Amino acid sequence: MTAVRRYATTAAGLLILAVMLFPLYWMVNASLLPSTELVGSEPAWLPVHATFEGYRNALSSQGGHLLTSLYVSLGTVAATLLIAVPAAYGLAQLRAAGGRLLVFALLIAQMIPGIVMANGLYVAADALHLINSPLALVLADSTLSVPFAVLILHAFMRTVPAEVREAAAIDGATRLRTLVSIILPVSRNAVITAGLFSFLFAWADFLFGVTLTSRDERAPITVGIYRFIGAHMSDWNSVMATGVMASVPVAVLLVVAQRYVAAGVTAGSVKD
């Protein structure tokens, strides 16, 4: 079974890389081409006459949006893990009352359309005077990432033998100490996976961003790209440069963490 798990991990990692890098190559290529070559009849496989004018235009108008998305994404990861790790630990290891019902409710929560949640979140954010605040986006994105993270972590933590927790209790460790010192280290892959997907959810969010921000300087990168495209429809290398700037951080993150992600996704699916 170890060989099967290793093969599944490698295959999942390669698939993630291929899916991410192939379209990224074409975006990078298009972002470096002059506008005249982009509209030519023959595709240019390599940017022979490369220009960085598109990146200069994109940085001057999208730098603030990138920082906003970075703040929101990191805040979402922190909020998600602070909630999901203890919740998954309680459901998987402590057998909390009504645990199965709660897991089922989390599955149902994944099916709720985002537009339904956006309307309610707008009303709540407006009542709390959080419109145009990164905190509103962090809380909104967490409503999507927390249920997913709990399910990922719950599936892994269920595979941790109860004897490990019981041995820690015999040695005098509290439940919190057991979680921090024992359960979290062995659940590293699942925690990294949950955190990475939380980052991706927040980074790629458009619906909550356009709903909860009315001032352009407070908008995340997805909303910034949307408005930038509308204003630069004839300047395609600038548009592609903006897309590359938004995609590169995510691609780098996936390349760095792909082995942890693949292991975390497949964890709990194969029994020894």
Backbone as JSON, one array per atom type, in Angstrom:
{
  "sequence": "MTAVRRYATTAAGLLILAVMLFPLYWMVNASLLPSTELVGSEPAWLPVHATFEGYRNALSSQGGHLLTSLYVSLGTVAATLLIAVPAAYGLAQLRAAGGRLLVFALLIAQMIPGIVMANGLYVAADALHLINSPLALVLADSTLSVPFAVLILHAFMRTVPAEVREAAAIDGATRLRTLVSIILPVSRNAVITAGLFSFLFAWADFLFGVTLTSRDERAPITVGIYRFIGAHMSDWNSVMATGVMASVPVAVLLVVAQRYVAAGVTAGSVKD",
  "N": [[0.82, -1.2, 0.0], [2.07, 1.14, 0.57], [3.57, 1.71, -1.74], [1.49, 2.22, -3.53], [0.38, 4.51, -2.41], [2.55, 6.26, -2.68], [2.76, 6.41, -5.45], [0.27, 7.55, -6.07], [0.57, 10.02, -4.82], [2.73, 11.16, -6.29], [1.63, 11.22, -8.89], [-0.58, 12.92, -8.5], [0.76, 15.27, -7.8], [2.22, 15.87, -10.16], [0.12, 16.25, -11.96], [-1.11, 18.54, -10.89], [0.95, 20.41, -11.28], [1.17, 20.4, -14.1], [-1.35, 21.3, -14.93], [-1.33, 23.87, -13.86], [0.99, 25.14, -14.95], [0.97, 25.04, -17.79], [-1.13, 26.81, -18.94], [-0.09, 29.1, -17.74], [2.34, 29.5, -19.03], [1.51, 30.39, -21.58], [0.26, 32.76, -20.91], [2.42, 34.26, -19.92], [3.99, 34.39, -22.22], [2.28, 35.86, -23.94], [2.14, 38.22, -22.5], [4.59, 39.37, -22.88], [4.8, 39.94, -25.53], [4.65, 42.41, -28.14], [1.78, 44.49, -28.82], [1.09, 44.48, -31.5], [2.01, 42.02, -32.49], [0.45, 40.29, -31.03], [-2.07, 40.35, -32.18], [-1.62, 39.24, -34.59], [-1.81, 37.01, -37.48], [-0.45, 34.61, -37.3], [0.48, 32.47, -34.65], [2.75, 33.36, -32.02], [5.26, 31.55, -30.73], [7.42, 32.06, -29.1], [8.55, 34.94, -27.31], [10.09, 36.84, -29.26], [10.54, 39.55, -29.85], [10.51, 40.88, -27.27], [8.78, 42.88, -24.82], [8.52, 44.95, -21.93], [6.61, 46.72, -21.34], [3.93, 46.22, -20.81], [4.02, 45.13, -18.22], [4.96, 47.3, -16.78], [2.77, 49.03, -17.01], [0.84, 47.45, -15.74], [1.87, 47.11, -13.12], [1.83, 49.73, -12.17], [-0.86, 50.23, -11.87], [-2.01, 48.03, -10.61], [-0.61, 47.25, -8.36], [-1.41, 47.95, -5.72], [-3.78, 46.48, -5.5], [-2.79, 43.88, -5.56], [-1.42, 43.78, -3.1], [-3.58, 44.08, -1.36], [-5.02, 41.7, -1.89], [-3.1, 39.9, -0.98], [-2.96, 40.49, 1.79], [-5.61, 39.83, 2.52], [-5.75, 37.12, 1.79], [-3.76, 35.88, 3.39], [-4.8, 36.54, 5.88], [-7.18, 35.12, 5.76], [-6.22, 32.48, 5.7], [-5.07, 32.32, 8.27], [-7.35, 32.75, 9.93], [-8.94, 30.61, 9.12], [-7.44, 28.27, 9.8], [-7.21, 28.62, 12.55], [-9.8, 28.16, 13.35], [-10.56, 25.76, 12.07], [-8.69, 23.7, 12.74], [-8.91, 23.1, 15.63], [-11.63, 22.38, 15.54], [-11.73, 20.15, 13.77], [-10.1, 18.42, 15.21], [-11.62, 18.0, 17.52], [-13.85, 16.73, 16.39], [-12.74, 14.45, 15.17], [-10.98, 13.15, 16.98], [-11.87, 13.49, 19.63], [-14.43, 12.73, 19.52], [-16.83, 14.33, 19.54], [-20.13, 15.16, 20.67], [-22.83, 14.76, 18.42], [-21.22, 14.85, 16.21], [-21.19, 13.56, 13.67], [-23.47, 14.63, 12.53], [-22.72, 17.29, 12.36], [-20.56, 17.15, 10.57], [-21.96, 16.35, 8.3], [-23.52, 18.65, 7.99], [-21.54, 20.46, 7.32], [-20.8, 19.48, 4.83], [-23.16, 20.04, 3.44], [-23.07, 22.8, 3.59], [-21.1, 23.38, 1.74], [-22.46, 23.3, -0.61], [-24.0, 25.54, -0.86], [-24.85, 28.26, -2.87], [-22.56, 30.83, -3.76], [-23.54, 33.41, -4.3], [-25.85, 33.58, -2.83], [-24.88, 33.64, -0.23], [-23.38, 35.98, -0.42], [-25.2, 38.11, -0.51], [-26.32, 38.1, 2.09], [-23.95, 38.49, 3.58], [-23.21, 41.01, 2.75], [-25.19, 42.63, 3.87], [-24.66, 42.17, 6.6], [-21.98, 43.12, 6.78], [-22.37, 45.8, 6.12], [-23.96, 46.64, 8.26], [-22.11, 46.42, 10.29], [-20.29, 48.29, 9.56], [-18.2, 47.57, 7.84], [-17.8, 47.62, 5.16], [-15.68, 47.89, 2.36], [-13.52, 47.12, 3.86], [-10.64, 45.15, 4.55], [-11.01, 43.21, 6.51], [-13.68, 42.45, 6.28], [-13.6, 41.03, 3.88], [-11.88, 38.94, 4.63], [-13.43, 37.6, 6.57], [-15.61, 36.9, 4.98], [-14.47, 35.23, 3.0], [-13.59, 33.23, 4.66], [-15.9, 31.89, 5.3], [-16.23, 30.14, 3.23], [-13.86, 28.67, 3.17], [-13.45, 27.53, 5.71], [-15.36, 25.31, 6.22], [-14.44, 23.5, 4.22], [-11.75, 23.12, 5.01], [-12.09, 21.96, 7.53], [-13.23, 19.5, 6.84], [-11.14, 18.32, 5.34], [-9.07, 18.17, 7.28], [-10.36, 16.69, 9.24], [-10.69, 14.21, 7.96], [-8.06, 13.34, 7.84], [-7.16, 13.39, 10.53], [-8.66, 11.44, 11.67], [-7.3, 9.15, 11.06], [-5.19, 9.07, 12.78], [-3.88, 7.14, 15.34], [-5.8, 6.34, 18.25], [-4.41, 5.55, 20.45], [-2.11, 7.1, 20.54], [-2.98, 9.61, 21.41], [-4.02, 8.82, 23.88], [-1.72, 7.91, 25.2], [-0.36, 10.32, 25.48], [-2.11, 11.6, 27.24], [-1.82, 10.01, 29.51], [0.75, 10.69, 30.18], [0.31, 13.12, 31.24], [-0.39, 15.27, 29.6], [-2.43, 17.94, 28.55], [-5.53, 18.34, 26.7], [-5.23, 20.43, 24.89], [-2.43, 20.65, 24.8], [-1.86, 18.15, 23.75], [-2.98, 18.4, 21.21], [-1.4, 20.5, 20.09], [1.28, 19.62, 20.36], [1.4, 16.98, 19.48], [-0.73, 16.0, 17.71], [-0.88, 18.02, 15.71], [1.82, 18.08, 14.56], [1.95, 15.49, 13.32], [-0.04, 15.78, 11.56], [0.81, 17.46, 9.6], [0.9, 17.56, 6.73], [-1.82, 17.6, 6.02], [-2.62, 19.98, 7.28], [-1.08, 21.88, 5.91], [-2.18, 21.52, 3.38], [-4.87, 22.3, 3.82], [-4.45, 24.98, 4.56], [-3.25, 25.98, 2.21], [-5.27, 25.66, 0.25], [-7.16, 27.33, 1.38], [-5.86, 29.77, 1.07], [-5.85, 29.87, -1.74], [-8.63, 29.94, -2.29], [-9.28, 32.46, -1.21], [-7.55, 34.14, -2.65], [-8.45, 33.85, -5.28], [-11.02, 34.75, -5.18], [-13.78, 36.47, -6.44], [-16.48, 37.19, -6.32], [-17.2, 37.93, -3.6], [-15.37, 39.96, -3.33], [-16.17, 41.93, -5.22], [-18.64, 42.46, -4.22], [-18.37, 43.41, -1.59], [-16.73, 45.62, -1.7], [-16.6, 48.97, -2.62], [-14.96, 51.02, -3.24], [-12.32, 51.59, -5.44], [-9.6, 51.44, -4.76], [-9.55, 49.75, -2.6], [-10.12, 47.26, -3.51], [-9.68, 43.72, -4.22], [-7.24, 41.8, -6.17], [-8.56, 40.31, -8.15], [-10.91, 41.75, -8.7], [-9.68, 44.1, -9.43], [-8.36, 43.29, -11.81], [-10.56, 42.74, -13.4], [-11.72, 45.3, -13.74], [-9.55, 46.56, -14.87], [-9.24, 45.24, -17.31], [-11.56, 46.09, -18.6], [-10.91, 48.73, -19.06], [-8.69, 48.61, -20.68], [-8.95, 47.24, -23.15], [-7.81, 47.18, -25.69], [-5.16, 46.92, -25.21], [-3.55, 44.35, -24.99], [-1.21, 43.08, -24.1], [-0.69, 44.33, -21.68], [-2.95, 43.52, -20.28], [-2.53, 40.73, -20.19], [-0.15, 40.74, -18.76], [-1.05, 41.62, -16.29], [-2.61, 39.41, -15.61], [-0.59, 37.49, -15.35], [0.86, 38.5, -13.17], [-1.01, 38.11, -11.18], [-1.2, 35.36, -11.18], [1.32, 34.18, -10.83], [2.23, 34.21, -8.03], [0.52, 32.24, -6.91], [1.13, 30.0, -8.48], [3.85, 29.61, -7.84], [3.58, 29.06, -5.13], [2.16, 26.65, -5.21], [4.02, 25.02, -6.53], [6.08, 24.93, -4.65], [4.78, 23.76, -2.47], [3.66, 21.42, -3.42], [4.15, 18.67, -2.92], [3.37, 18.35, -0.3], [0.71, 19.03, -0.54], [-0.32, 17.04, -2.3], [0.11, 14.75, -0.73], [-1.5, 15.43, 1.44], [-4.06, 15.56, 0.31], [-4.5, 12.92, -0.5], [-4.32, 11.62, 1.89], [-5.63, 9.41, 4.29], [-7.22, 8.09, 2.48], [-6.29, 5.64, 1.82], [-5.86, 2.6, 3.45], [-3.54, 1.04, 5.62]],
  "CA": [[0.0, 0.0, 0.0], [2.97, 2.3, 0.56], [3.88, 2.02, -3.14], [0.28, 2.8, -4.13], [0.26, 5.88, -1.91], [3.62, 7.05, -3.28], [2.38, 6.63, -6.85], [-0.84, 8.51, -6.09], [1.12, 11.32, -4.46], [3.51, 11.66, -7.42], [0.72, 11.5, -10.0], [-1.36, 14.12, -8.17], [1.65, 16.42, -7.88], [2.51, 16.17, -11.57], [-1.1, 16.78, -12.57], [-1.27, 19.91, -10.42], [1.95, 21.24, -11.95], [0.84, 20.53, -15.52], [-2.56, 22.14, -15.06], [-0.99, 25.25, -13.54], [2.08, 25.74, -15.7], [0.71, 25.17, -19.23], [-1.74, 28.12, -19.27], [0.76, 30.18, -17.29], [3.32, 29.76, -20.08], [0.92, 31.19, -22.65], [0.04, 34.11, -20.4], [3.72, 34.93, -19.87], [4.37, 34.65, -23.61], [1.46, 36.95, -24.47], [2.42, 39.46, -21.77], [5.86, 39.93, -23.35], [4.7, 40.28, -26.95], [4.03, 43.69, -28.48], [0.37, 44.36, -29.19], [0.96, 44.19, -32.93], [2.22, 40.59, -32.7], [-0.63, 39.55, -30.39], [-3.22, 40.29, -33.07], [-1.19, 38.71, -35.88], [-2.5, 35.81, -37.94], [0.33, 33.45, -36.89], [0.82, 32.52, -33.22], [4.17, 33.49, -31.68], [5.56, 30.59, -29.67], [8.4, 32.66, -28.22], [8.54, 36.42, -27.43], [11.36, 37.25, -29.84], [10.63, 41.01, -29.67], [9.87, 41.05, -25.96], [8.66, 44.22, -24.24], [8.03, 44.94, -20.55], [5.7, 47.86, -21.17], [2.71, 45.74, -20.18], [4.27, 44.97, -16.79], [5.03, 48.63, -16.18], [1.4, 49.51, -16.89], [0.12, 46.64, -14.76], [2.36, 47.41, -11.77], [1.42, 51.07, -11.76], [-2.29, 50.28, -11.55], [-2.48, 46.85, -9.89], [0.22, 46.93, -7.2], [-2.21, 48.04, -4.5], [-4.73, 45.36, -5.47], [-2.04, 42.68, -5.19], [-1.18, 43.81, -1.66], [-4.86, 43.82, -0.7], [-5.29, 40.27, -1.99], [-2.16, 39.2, -0.12], [-3.43, 40.65, 3.17], [-6.86, 39.1, 2.69], [-5.48, 35.68, 1.68], [-3.05, 35.45, 4.59], [-5.75, 36.62, 6.99], [-8.13, 34.01, 5.63], [-5.52, 31.27, 6.12], [-4.95, 32.35, 9.73], [-8.67, 32.56, 10.53], [-9.42, 29.26, 8.8], [-6.74, 27.26, 10.59], [-7.54, 28.81, 13.96], [-11.12, 27.57, 13.6], [-10.71, 24.4, 11.54], [-7.85, 22.71, 13.42], [-9.58, 22.59, 16.84], [-12.91, 21.74, 15.19], [-11.44, 18.83, 13.22], [-9.56, 17.63, 16.31], [-12.75, 17.59, 18.35], [-14.71, 15.78, 15.66], [-12.04, 13.22, 14.79], [-10.3, 12.48, 18.08], [-12.61, 13.56, 20.89], [-15.78, 12.18, 19.28], [-17.8, 15.28, 20.09], [-21.54, 14.8, 20.47], [-23.38, 15.32, 17.2], [-20.14, 15.06, 15.25], [-21.58, 13.14, 12.32], [-24.44, 15.6, 12.03], [-21.98, 18.5, 12.03], [-19.83, 16.88, 9.33], [-22.97, 16.4, 7.22], [-23.88, 20.05, 7.79], [-20.43, 21.1, 6.6], [-20.93, 19.08, 3.43], [-24.27, 20.81, 2.87], [-22.63, 24.2, 3.46], [-20.31, 23.51, 0.51], [-23.37, 23.36, -1.76], [-24.74, 26.81, -0.88], [-24.27, 29.16, -3.88], [-21.89, 31.99, -3.19], [-24.35, 34.62, -4.44], [-26.79, 33.6, -1.71], [-24.13, 34.08, 0.93], [-22.89, 37.34, -0.64], [-26.25, 39.06, -0.14], [-26.37, 38.18, 3.54], [-22.71, 39.05, 4.08], [-23.21, 42.46, 2.49], [-26.03, 43.25, 4.9], [-23.93, 42.11, 7.86], [-20.83, 44.02, 6.72], [-22.86, 47.16, 6.14], [-24.4, 46.93, 9.62], [-20.91, 46.52, 11.14], [-19.45, 49.33, 8.96], [-17.01, 46.89, 7.34], [-17.7, 47.72, 3.71], [-14.36, 48.38, 1.94], [-12.51, 46.74, 4.83], [-10.09, 43.81, 4.33], [-11.57, 42.28, 7.49], [-14.92, 41.91, 5.73], [-13.23, 40.01, 2.89], [-11.34, 37.8, 5.36], [-14.55, 36.87, 7.17], [-16.43, 36.33, 3.91], [-13.74, 34.1, 2.4], [-13.51, 32.16, 5.65], [-17.14, 31.1, 5.28], [-16.04, 29.09, 2.23], [-12.67, 27.84, 3.41], [-13.5, 26.8, 6.98], [-15.95, 23.97, 6.07], [-13.54, 22.64, 3.44], [-10.58, 22.79, 5.82], [-12.51, 21.02, 8.59], [-13.41, 18.18, 6.23], [-9.8, 17.8, 5.0], [-8.35, 17.85, 8.51], [-11.09, 15.62, 9.92], [-10.39, 12.95, 7.28], [-6.7, 12.9, 8.19], [-7.01, 13.17, 11.97], [-9.3, 10.17, 12.03], [-6.34, 8.06, 10.86], [-4.21, 9.09, 13.86], [-4.33, 6.16, 16.34], [-6.23, 6.88, 19.54], [-3.4, 5.22, 21.45], [-1.16, 8.21, 20.63], [-3.59, 10.61, 22.29], [-4.14, 8.26, 25.22], [-0.39, 7.92, 25.79], [-0.08, 11.7, 25.89], [-2.93, 11.88, 28.42], [-1.2, 9.31, 30.64], [1.94, 11.46, 30.55], [-0.12, 14.37, 31.85], [-0.65, 16.33, 28.62], [-3.81, 18.37, 28.39], [-6.02, 18.18, 25.33], [-4.61, 21.47, 24.07], [-1.02, 20.27, 24.6], [-1.85, 17.01, 22.83], [-3.23, 18.92, 19.87], [-0.29, 21.33, 19.61], [2.58, 18.93, 20.37], [1.37, 15.64, 18.9], [-1.64, 15.86, 16.57], [-0.51, 18.94, 14.63], [3.01, 17.65, 13.8], [1.69, 14.34, 12.45], [-1.04, 16.21, 10.56], [1.41, 18.58, 8.88], [0.5, 17.6, 5.31], [-3.22, 18.03, 5.93], [-2.71, 21.39, 7.67], [-0.56, 22.67, 4.78], [-3.18, 21.45, 2.31], [-6.01, 23.15, 4.18], [-4.02, 26.37, 4.48], [-3.02, 26.35, 0.82], [-6.55, 25.82, -0.43], [-7.78, 28.53, 1.92], [-5.2, 30.87, 0.37], [-6.33, 29.89, -3.13], [-10.02, 30.41, -2.29], [-9.31, 33.9, -0.98], [-6.85, 34.84, -3.73], [-9.23, 33.77, -6.52], [-12.39, 35.2, -4.96], [-14.25, 37.66, -7.16], [-17.84, 37.54, -5.92], [-17.2, 38.69, -2.36], [-14.6, 41.17, -3.54], [-16.95, 42.94, -5.93], [-19.83, 42.76, -3.41], [-18.04, 44.08, -0.32], [-15.89, 46.8, -1.92], [-17.13, 49.96, -3.56], [-13.85, 51.89, -3.59], [-11.41, 50.83, -6.28], [-8.29, 51.21, -4.11], [-9.69, 48.7, -1.59], [-10.54, 46.03, -4.17], [-8.63, 42.71, -4.42], [-6.67, 41.73, -7.52], [-9.54, 39.8, -9.12], [-11.76, 42.88, -9.1], [-8.81, 45.03, -10.14], [-8.17, 42.8, -13.17], [-11.84, 42.92, -14.11], [-11.86, 46.7, -14.12], [-8.42, 46.9, -15.74], [-9.55, 44.73, -18.65], [-12.57, 46.96, -19.18], [-10.32, 50.01, -19.45], [-7.54, 48.39, -21.56], [-9.3, 46.14, -24.05], [-6.94, 47.17, -26.86], [-3.78, 46.77, -24.75], [-3.63, 42.98, -24.5], [-0.03, 42.65, -23.34], [-0.9, 44.8, -20.3], [-3.96, 42.65, -19.67], [-1.88, 39.45, -19.89], [0.83, 40.98, -17.69], [-1.82, 41.65, -15.05], [-2.96, 38.03, -15.29], [0.62, 36.8, -14.89], [1.15, 38.99, -11.83], [-1.96, 37.49, -10.25], [-1.07, 33.91, -11.2], [2.65, 33.7, -10.43], [2.32, 33.84, -6.61], [-0.18, 30.98, -6.68], [1.9, 28.93, -9.12], [5.05, 29.37, -7.03], [3.14, 28.43, -3.88], [1.83, 25.26, -5.51], [5.25, 24.28, -6.84], [6.81, 24.73, -3.4], [4.05, 22.93, -1.51], [2.88, 20.4, -4.11], [4.27, 17.33, -2.33], [2.54, 18.32, 0.9], [-0.69, 19.06, -0.98], [-0.67, 15.73, -2.82], [0.02, 13.84, 0.41], [-2.63, 15.79, 2.27], [-5.3, 15.22, -0.38], [-4.68, 11.48, -0.53], [-4.24, 11.07, 3.23], [-6.88, 8.84, 4.78], [-7.94, 7.39, 1.44], [-5.75, 4.28, 1.71], [-5.57, 2.01, 4.74], [-2.43, 0.11, 5.62]],
  "C": [[0.86, 1.26, 0.0], [3.32, 2.71, -0.87], [2.69, 2.68, -3.83], [0.15, 4.25, -3.69], [1.33, 6.78, -2.53], [3.3, 7.37, -4.73], [1.26, 7.67, -6.95], [-0.36, 9.91, -5.77], [1.87, 11.95, -5.62], [2.6, 12.06, -8.58], [-0.09, 12.76, -9.73], [-0.49, 15.37, -8.26], [1.95, 16.83, -9.31], [1.29, 16.76, -12.28], [-1.33, 18.23, -12.17], [-0.31, 20.84, -11.15], [1.6, 21.46, -13.43], [-0.34, 21.46, -15.73], [-2.23, 23.61, -14.82], [-0.02, 25.88, -14.53], [1.78, 25.92, -17.18], [-0.01, 26.47, -19.57], [-0.88, 29.29, -18.81], [1.82, 30.52, -18.33], [2.74, 30.66, -21.16], [0.62, 32.6, -22.18], [1.34, 34.9, -20.37], [4.16, 35.29, -21.28], [3.6, 35.85, -24.17], [1.78, 38.27, -23.77], [3.7, 40.14, -22.25], [5.83, 40.34, -24.82], [4.16, 41.69, -27.15], [2.6, 43.47, -28.96], [0.19, 44.02, -30.66], [1.13, 42.7, -33.21], [1.09, 39.76, -32.08], [-1.83, 39.38, -31.31], [-2.84, 39.78, -34.45], [-1.89, 37.4, -36.23], [-1.78, 34.54, -37.51], [0.69, 33.55, -35.42], [2.33, 32.59, -33.02], [4.46, 32.59, -30.49], [6.56, 31.14, -28.66], [8.39, 34.18, -28.4], [9.88, 36.94, -27.93], [11.58, 38.76, -29.64], [9.95, 41.38, -28.35], [9.86, 42.51, -25.52], [8.06, 44.09, -22.84], [7.09, 46.11, -20.28], [4.41, 47.43, -20.48], [2.87, 45.59, -18.68], [4.38, 46.32, -16.09], [3.62, 49.2, -15.99], [0.63, 48.77, -15.8], [0.56, 46.97, -13.34], [1.87, 48.77, -11.28], [-0.04, 51.12, -11.33], [-2.77, 49.14, -10.68], [-1.67, 46.5, -8.64], [-0.57, 46.95, -5.9], [-3.21, 46.91, -4.38], [-4.03, 44.06, -5.09], [-1.78, 42.63, -3.69], [-2.46, 43.54, -0.89], [-5.19, 42.34, -0.73], [-4.36, 39.47, -1.09], [-2.58, 39.29, 1.34], [-4.66, 39.78, 3.43], [-6.59, 37.59, 2.69], [-4.77, 35.16, 2.92], [-3.96, 35.52, 5.81], [-6.76, 35.5, 6.96], [-7.49, 32.7, 6.06], [-5.44, 31.2, 7.64], [-6.3, 32.08, 10.39], [-9.18, 31.14, 10.3], [-8.75, 28.21, 9.68], [-7.04, 27.4, 12.08], [-8.88, 28.18, 14.31], [-11.15, 26.09, 13.23], [-9.9, 23.36, 12.3], [-8.49, 22.22, 14.71], [-10.89, 21.87, 16.53], [-12.69, 20.33, 14.67], [-10.91, 17.9, 14.31], [-10.69, 17.12, 17.21], [-13.63, 16.55, 17.68], [-14.03, 14.44, 15.45], [-11.51, 12.45, 15.99], [-11.11, 12.45, 19.38], [-14.04, 13.06, 20.76], [-16.85, 13.07, 19.91], [-19.22, 14.86, 19.75], [-22.08, 15.5, 19.22], [-22.36, 15.54, 16.11], [-20.53, 14.69, 13.84], [-22.57, 14.13, 11.7], [-23.72, 16.88, 11.6], [-21.18, 18.31, 10.73], [-20.78, 16.92, 8.14], [-23.38, 17.84, 6.94], [-22.78, 20.8, 7.04], [-20.45, 20.73, 5.12], [-22.04, 19.86, 2.74], [-23.86, 22.26, 2.65], [-21.81, 24.42, 2.2], [-21.2, 23.67, -0.72], [-24.11, 24.69, -1.87], [-24.09, 27.73, -1.92], [-23.68, 30.41, -3.23], [-22.72, 33.26, -3.26], [-25.37, 34.72, -3.32], [-26.1, 34.11, -0.46], [-23.7, 35.55, 0.79], [-23.93, 38.37, -0.22], [-26.32, 39.23, 1.37], [-25.12, 38.81, 4.15], [-22.63, 40.56, 3.84], [-24.03, 43.19, 3.55], [-25.31, 43.28, 6.24], [-22.76, 43.07, 7.88], [-21.26, 45.48, 6.76], [-23.31, 47.56, 7.55], [-23.22, 47.12, 10.56], [-19.92, 47.56, 10.62], [-18.12, 48.74, 8.49], [-16.91, 46.9, 5.82], [-16.38, 48.4, 3.36], [-13.25, 48.08, 2.96], [-11.96, 45.35, 4.49], [-10.64, 42.78, 5.3], [-12.86, 41.66, 6.98], [-14.63, 40.82, 4.71], [-12.67, 38.76, 3.57], [-12.47, 36.96, 5.94], [-15.41, 36.2, 6.09], [-15.75, 35.12, 3.29], [-13.63, 32.93, 3.37], [-14.78, 31.31, 5.68], [-17.07, 29.97, 4.25], [-14.93, 28.13, 2.6], [-12.75, 27.03, 4.7], [-14.17, 25.43, 6.83], [-15.05, 23.02, 5.3], [-12.35, 22.19, 4.27], [-10.94, 21.8, 6.93], [-12.65, 19.62, 8.02], [-12.06, 17.54, 5.88], [-9.08, 17.33, 6.26], [-9.03, 16.71, 9.27], [-10.76, 14.27, 9.3], [-9.01, 12.44, 7.66], [-6.61, 12.55, 9.68], [-7.7, 11.89, 12.44], [-8.34, 8.99, 11.89], [-5.26, 8.03, 11.94], [-4.69, 8.13, 14.95], [-4.7, 6.83, 17.66], [-5.21, 6.61, 20.62], [-2.37, 6.35, 21.62], [-1.71, 9.28, 21.57], [-3.69, 10.1, 23.73], [-2.79, 8.21, 25.94], [0.0, 9.31, 26.27], [-0.86, 12.07, 27.15], [-2.34, 11.22, 29.67], [0.03, 10.06, 31.12], [1.59, 12.82, 31.13], [-0.4, 15.51, 30.9], [-2.13, 16.67, 28.59], [-4.25, 18.16, 26.95], [-5.39, 19.21, 24.39], [-3.15, 21.13, 23.78], [-0.93, 19.09, 23.64], [-2.07, 17.48, 21.39], [-2.01, 19.62, 19.31], [0.98, 20.51, 19.42], [2.57, 17.59, 19.65], [0.52, 15.58, 17.63], [-1.22, 16.76, 15.41], [0.75, 18.5, 13.88], [2.74, 16.46, 12.88], [0.67, 14.68, 11.37], [-0.51, 17.33, 9.68], [0.92, 18.68, 7.45], [-0.94, 18.09, 5.16], [-3.38, 19.49, 6.29], [-2.2, 22.28, 6.53], [-1.56, 22.67, 3.63], [-4.36, 22.36, 2.59], [-5.64, 24.62, 4.08], [-3.83, 26.84, 3.05], [-4.33, 26.56, 0.07], [-7.31, 27.04, 0.1], [-7.19, 29.77, 1.25], [-5.72, 31.0, -1.05], [-7.76, 30.38, -3.21], [-10.06, 31.92, -2.16], [-8.67, 34.67, -2.13], [-7.71, 34.9, -5.0], [-10.64, 34.32, -6.36], [-12.68, 36.49, -5.75], [-15.58, 38.14, -6.61], [-17.87, 38.38, -4.65], [-16.43, 40.0, -2.52], [-15.41, 42.28, -4.2], [-18.19, 43.34, -5.12], [-19.49, 43.65, -2.22], [-17.1, 45.26, -0.47], [-16.54, 47.7, -2.95], [-16.05, 50.94, -3.99], [-12.77, 51.09, -4.3], [-10.1, 50.53, -5.58], [-8.36, 50.14, -3.03], [-10.03, 47.34, -2.2], [-9.39, 45.04, -4.27], [-8.23, 42.62, -5.88], [-7.67, 41.22, -8.54], [-10.46, 40.91, -9.62], [-10.92, 43.91, -9.85], [-8.58, 44.61, -11.58], [-9.43, 43.02, -13.99], [-12.01, 44.36, -14.6], [-10.73, 47.14, -15.05], [-8.68, 46.44, -17.17], [-10.57, 45.63, -19.34], [-11.99, 48.27, -19.69], [-9.18, 49.85, -20.45], [-7.8, 47.25, -22.54], [-8.4, 46.07, -25.27], [-5.48, 46.93, -26.49], [-3.62, 45.38, -24.13], [-2.37, 42.54, -23.77], [-0.08, 43.16, -21.9], [-1.91, 43.93, -19.57], [-3.33, 41.31, -19.29], [-0.85, 39.61, -18.78], [0.13, 41.03, -16.33], [-2.22, 40.24, -14.63], [-1.76, 37.24, -14.77], [0.95, 37.22, -13.46], [0.23, 38.36, -10.79], [-1.76, 35.99, -10.14], [0.25, 33.4, -10.65], [2.74, 33.37, -8.94], [1.67, 32.51, -6.3], [0.6, 29.82, -7.28], [3.15, 28.58, -8.31], [4.68, 28.64, -5.74], [2.82, 26.96, -4.11], [3.07, 24.43, -5.81], [6.0, 23.96, -5.55], [6.12, 23.7, -2.51], [3.37, 21.73, -2.14], [2.99, 19.02, -3.47], [3.46, 17.22, -1.05], [1.06, 18.28, 0.53], [-1.13, 17.68, -1.46], [-0.81, 14.72, -1.69], [-1.19, 14.15, 1.27], [-3.96, 15.44, 1.65], [-5.56, 13.73, -0.35], [-4.66, 10.85, 0.85], [-5.61, 10.58, 3.69], [-7.66, 8.07, 3.77], [-7.49, 5.95, 1.29], [-5.41, 3.79, 3.11], [-4.4, 1.03, 4.61], [-2.93, -1.3, 5.97]]
}
